[in-house]
Amino acid sequence: MSWLRRNLVVIAGLITLAFLILPNLVVLVFSFNRPKGRFNYAWQEFSLDAWRDPCGVADLCGSLALSLQIAAWATLGATVLGVMVAFALVRYRFRARSTVSALIFLPMAMPEVVMAASLLTLFLNMGVQLGFWTILIAHIMFCLSFVVTAVKARVMSMDPRLEQAAQDLYAGPVQTFLRVTLPIAAPGIAAGALLAFALSFDDFIITNFNAGSTVTFPMYVWGSAQRGTPVQINVIGTAMFAVAILLVLAGMLIGNRRKKQAR
């Protein structure tokens, strides 16, 4: 019992991690299945057919490419706007600064269905045709708060004396920003950008309200679940999970190498 008491937190953490990873393992296993019928919910026999032809289902790769395109542009827009907003909130004093800072967190606390309905009402009142651009605008709006939060935390922890030292060495404002401020804030910016990309690519509720006839990958998955889930969806999910793991491992290796170099 004493050993269990000492390692209770570690055991609870491992159980939680296993619970989070288990659905991904199920998706991996069933990506090698050859189902009998429309639904890929019961194991039948091992097959590599879906891996050999991941785009064998109509419109699957088209919706995937569309989601990647929207996520990339939404990440770019939310990151650029989020960095400017974060620096403005941290570095400058202006009226209603606290109010603006509080409003930034509102989309994070608001249920997605409320924001989705509000954006739909706005687009309909403005007479905007629903489609690619309305999805992109909606994604930038709800990703912006997450980027601001990540970048703001990084900027607040920055030592202003480093920038003052650069200015004392006759560095101009642009040179100081590019060579001192931006490299220090880069981890926060990268974290916000990655979070924005994941949120945009994964979003269903806001996209479903504002998509019109446009079909993204999450909407395709939801629609196919009503008619029959193709194995290729599991293949795409497994590939995305593998890419995410590789990115995390690459980030850890780069971070460890920089720590060793700094020593």
Coordinates of C-alpha atoms in Angstrom, one line a residue:
M1 CA 0.0 0.0 0.0
S2 CA 2.9 2.4 0.7
W3 CA 4.2 1.8 -2.8
L4 CA 0.8 2.5 -4.3
R5 CA 0.5 5.7 -2.2
R6 CA 3.8 7.0 -3.4
N7 CA 3.1 6.3 -7.1
L8 CA -0.6 7.1 -7.2
V9 CA -0.1 10.2 -9.3
V10 CA 2.1 8.4 -11.8
I11 CA -0.4 5.5 -12.1
A12 CA -3.3 7.9 -12.5
G13 CA -1.4 9.8 -15.2
L14 CA -0.6 6.6 -17.1
I15 CA -4.2 5.4 -16.9
T16 CA -5.4 8.8 -18.2
L17 CA -2.8 8.7 -21.0
A18 CA -3.9 5.2 -22.0
F19 CA -7.5 6.2 -22.1
L20 CA -6.7 9.1 -24.4
I21 CA -4.6 7.0 -26.7
L22 CA -6.9 4.0 -26.9
P23 CA -9.3 5.6 -29.5
N24 CA -6.3 6.3 -31.8
L25 CA -5.2 2.7 -31.4
V26 CA -8.7 1.5 -32.4
V27 CA -8.6 3.7 -35.5
L28 CA -5.2 2.3 -36.3
V29 CA -6.3 -1.3 -36.0
F30 CA -9.5 -0.8 -38.0
S31 CA -7.6 0.9 -40.8
F32 CA -6.3 -2.6 -41.7
N33 CA -9.8 -4.1 -41.7
R34 CA -11.8 -5.4 -44.6
P35 CA -15.4 -5.0 -43.4
K36 CA -18.4 -6.9 -44.8
G37 CA -21.0 -4.3 -45.5
R38 CA -21.0 -0.5 -45.2
F39 CA -19.9 -0.1 -41.6
N40 CA -16.4 -0.6 -40.3
Y41 CA -17.3 -1.3 -36.7
A42 CA -16.5 -5.1 -36.4
W43 CA -13.2 -6.8 -37.2
Q44 CA -13.5 -9.1 -40.2
E45 CA -10.1 -9.8 -41.8
F46 CA -6.7 -8.1 -42.3
S47 CA -6.3 -6.1 -45.5
L48 CA -4.0 -3.4 -46.9
D49 CA -6.5 -2.3 -49.6
A50 CA -7.4 0.9 -47.9
W51 CA -3.7 1.9 -47.4
R52 CA -3.0 1.1 -51.0
D53 CA -5.8 3.4 -52.2
P54 CA -6.5 6.0 -49.4
C55 CA -8.4 8.2 -52.0
G56 CA -10.5 5.3 -53.2
V57 CA -13.7 6.8 -51.8
A58 CA -15.3 9.6 -53.7
D59 CA -14.7 13.2 -52.5
L60 CA -12.7 12.0 -49.4
C61 CA -9.3 13.4 -50.4
G62 CA -11.0 16.5 -51.9
S63 CA -12.6 17.3 -48.5
L64 CA -9.3 16.6 -46.8
A65 CA -7.4 19.0 -49.1
L66 CA -10.1 21.7 -48.5
S67 CA -9.8 21.3 -44.7
L68 CA -6.0 21.5 -44.9
Q69 CA -6.3 24.6 -47.1
I70 CA -8.7 26.3 -44.8
A71 CA -6.7 25.4 -41.7
A72 CA -3.5 26.8 -43.3
W73 CA -5.0 30.1 -44.2
A74 CA -6.9 30.4 -40.9
T75 CA -3.7 29.7 -39.0
L76 CA -1.9 32.4 -41.0
G77 CA -4.6 35.0 -40.5
A78 CA -5.2 34.2 -36.8
T79 CA -1.4 34.1 -36.1
V80 CA -0.7 37.5 -37.7
L81 CA -3.7 39.2 -36.0
G82 CA -3.1 37.4 -32.7
V83 CA 0.6 38.4 -32.5
M84 CA -0.3 42.1 -33.1
V85 CA -3.2 42.0 -30.5
A86 CA -1.0 40.2 -27.9
F87 CA 1.8 42.8 -28.2
A88 CA -0.7 45.6 -28.1
L89 CA -2.3 44.3 -24.9
V90 CA 1.1 43.7 -23.2
R91 CA 3.2 46.7 -24.4
Y92 CA 0.7 49.5 -24.7
R93 CA -1.7 51.3 -22.3
F94 CA -5.0 52.5 -23.8
R95 CA -8.6 53.0 -22.7
A96 CA -10.7 49.9 -22.4
R97 CA -7.5 47.8 -22.4
S98 CA -8.9 45.5 -19.7
T99 CA -12.2 45.2 -21.5
V100 CA -10.6 44.3 -24.7
S101 CA -8.4 41.7 -22.9
A102 CA -11.5 40.2 -21.3
L103 CA -13.4 40.1 -24.6
I104 CA -10.5 38.2 -26.2
F105 CA -11.2 35.3 -23.9
L106 CA -15.0 35.3 -24.6
P107 CA -14.9 33.0 -27.6
M108 CA -12.9 30.5 -25.6
A109 CA -15.5 30.4 -22.9
M110 CA -18.5 30.6 -25.2
P111 CA -20.1 27.4 -26.4
E112 CA -19.3 26.8 -30.1
V113 CA -23.0 26.5 -31.1
V114 CA -23.6 30.0 -29.8
M115 CA -20.8 31.4 -31.8
A116 CA -21.7 29.4 -34.9
A117 CA -25.3 30.7 -34.8
S118 CA -24.2 34.2 -34.3
L119 CA -21.8 34.1 -37.2
L120 CA -24.5 32.5 -39.4
T121 CA -26.9 35.3 -38.5
L122 CA -24.2 37.9 -39.3
F123 CA -23.4 36.4 -42.7
L124 CA -27.1 36.1 -43.6
N125 CA -27.9 39.7 -42.6
M126 CA -24.9 40.9 -44.7
G127 CA -26.1 38.8 -47.7
V128 CA -22.8 36.9 -47.8
Q129 CA -23.0 33.5 -49.7
L130 CA -22.0 30.7 -47.4
G131 CA -18.9 28.7 -48.5
F132 CA -15.2 28.7 -48.4
W133 CA -14.8 32.4 -47.3
T134 CA -17.4 32.3 -44.5
I135 CA -15.7 29.2 -43.1
L136 CA -12.3 30.9 -43.3
I137 CA -13.6 34.0 -41.5
A138 CA -15.3 32.0 -38.8
H139 CA -12.2 29.9 -38.2
I140 CA -10.0 33.0 -37.9
M141 CA -12.4 34.5 -35.4
F142 CA -12.5 31.6 -33.0
C143 CA -8.8 30.7 -33.4
L144 CA -7.7 34.3 -32.7
S145 CA -8.4 34.0 -28.9
F146 CA -6.2 30.9 -28.6
V147 CA -3.3 32.5 -30.5
V148 CA -3.5 35.7 -28.4
T149 CA -3.5 33.7 -25.2
A150 CA -0.4 31.7 -26.1
V151 CA 1.6 34.7 -27.5
K152 CA 0.5 37.0 -24.7
A153 CA 1.8 34.6 -22.0
R154 CA 5.2 34.5 -23.8
V155 CA 5.4 38.2 -24.3
M156 CA 4.6 38.9 -20.6
S157 CA 7.5 36.7 -19.6
M158 CA 10.0 38.5 -21.8
D159 CA 12.8 40.6 -20.2
P160 CA 12.5 44.1 -21.6
R161 CA 16.2 44.8 -20.7
L162 CA 17.2 42.6 -23.7
E163 CA 15.5 44.9 -26.1
Q164 CA 16.9 47.9 -24.3
A165 CA 20.4 46.4 -24.6
A166 CA 19.9 46.0 -28.3
Q167 CA 18.8 49.6 -28.6
D168 CA 21.8 50.7 -26.6
L169 CA 24.0 48.9 -29.2
Y170 CA 22.4 51.2 -31.9
A171 CA 19.9 48.6 -33.2
G172 CA 16.8 50.2 -34.9
P173 CA 13.3 49.3 -34.0
V174 CA 12.9 46.8 -36.9
Q175 CA 16.3 45.2 -36.2
T176 CA 15.5 44.9 -32.5
F177 CA 12.2 43.3 -33.3
L178 CA 13.6 40.8 -35.9
R179 CA 16.7 39.8 -34.0
V180 CA 15.7 40.1 -30.3
T181 CA 11.9 40.3 -29.8
L182 CA 10.7 37.9 -32.5
P183 CA 13.1 35.0 -31.6
I184 CA 12.2 35.2 -27.9
A185 CA 8.5 35.3 -28.7
A186 CA 8.8 32.5 -31.4
P187 CA 7.9 29.6 -29.1
G188 CA 4.7 31.2 -28.1
I189 CA 3.9 32.2 -31.7
A190 CA 4.6 28.6 -32.8
A191 CA 2.4 27.2 -30.0
G192 CA -0.5 29.5 -31.0
A193 CA -0.1 28.6 -34.7
L194 CA -0.1 24.9 -34.1
L195 CA -3.1 25.2 -31.8
A196 CA -5.0 27.3 -34.3
F197 CA -4.2 24.8 -37.1
A198 CA -5.5 21.9 -35.0
L199 CA -8.6 23.7 -34.0
S200 CA -9.4 24.8 -37.5
F201 CA -8.9 21.5 -39.1
D202 CA -10.9 19.6 -36.4
D203 CA -13.8 22.0 -36.1
F204 CA -17.3 20.7 -37.0
I205 CA -19.9 22.8 -35.3
I206 CA -18.9 26.3 -36.5
T207 CA -18.1 24.9 -39.9
N208 CA -21.4 23.1 -40.2
F209 CA -23.4 26.3 -39.5
N210 CA -21.4 28.4 -42.0
A211 CA -20.4 26.0 -44.8
G212 CA -23.4 26.1 -47.0
S213 CA -22.8 23.4 -49.6
T214 CA -19.0 23.2 -48.9
V215 CA -17.9 19.9 -47.3
T216 CA -14.8 19.8 -45.1
F217 CA -13.2 16.6 -43.8
P218 CA -14.9 16.6 -40.4
M219 CA -18.3 17.2 -42.2
Y220 CA -17.4 14.4 -44.6
V221 CA -16.7 12.0 -41.7
W222 CA -19.9 12.9 -40.0
G223 CA -21.9 12.4 -43.2
S224 CA -20.3 9.1 -44.0
A225 CA -21.0 7.8 -40.5
Q226 CA -24.7 8.1 -41.4
R227 CA -24.4 6.0 -44.5
G228 CA -21.4 3.7 -43.7
T229 CA -17.9 4.5 -42.6
P230 CA -15.2 3.7 -45.2
V231 CA -11.9 2.2 -44.0
Q232 CA -10.1 5.1 -45.8
I233 CA -11.2 7.4 -43.0
N234 CA -9.3 5.3 -40.5
V235 CA -6.3 5.5 -42.8
I236 CA -6.4 9.3 -43.0
G237 CA -6.9 9.5 -39.2
T238 CA -4.0 7.1 -38.5
A239 CA -1.7 9.1 -40.9
M240 CA -2.6 12.4 -39.2
F241 CA -1.9 10.9 -35.7
A242 CA 1.5 9.6 -36.9
V243 CA 2.4 13.0 -38.3
A244 CA 1.4 14.7 -35.0
I245 CA 3.6 12.3 -33.1
L246 CA 6.5 12.9 -35.4
L247 CA 6.2 16.6 -35.0
V248 CA 6.1 16.3 -31.2
L249 CA 9.2 14.1 -31.2
A250 CA 11.0 16.4 -33.6
G251 CA 10.3 19.3 -31.4
M252 CA 11.5 17.5 -28.3
L253 CA 14.8 16.5 -30.1
I254 CA 15.4 20.0 -31.3
G255 CA 14.7 21.4 -27.8
N256 CA 17.1 18.9 -26.2
R257 CA 19.8 19.6 -28.8
R258 CA 19.5 23.3 -28.1
K259 CA 19.8 22.7 -24.4
K260 CA 23.0 20.7 -24.9
Q261 CA 24.4 23.4 -27.1
A262 CA 23.6 26.1 -24.5
R263 CA 25.6 24.1 -21.9

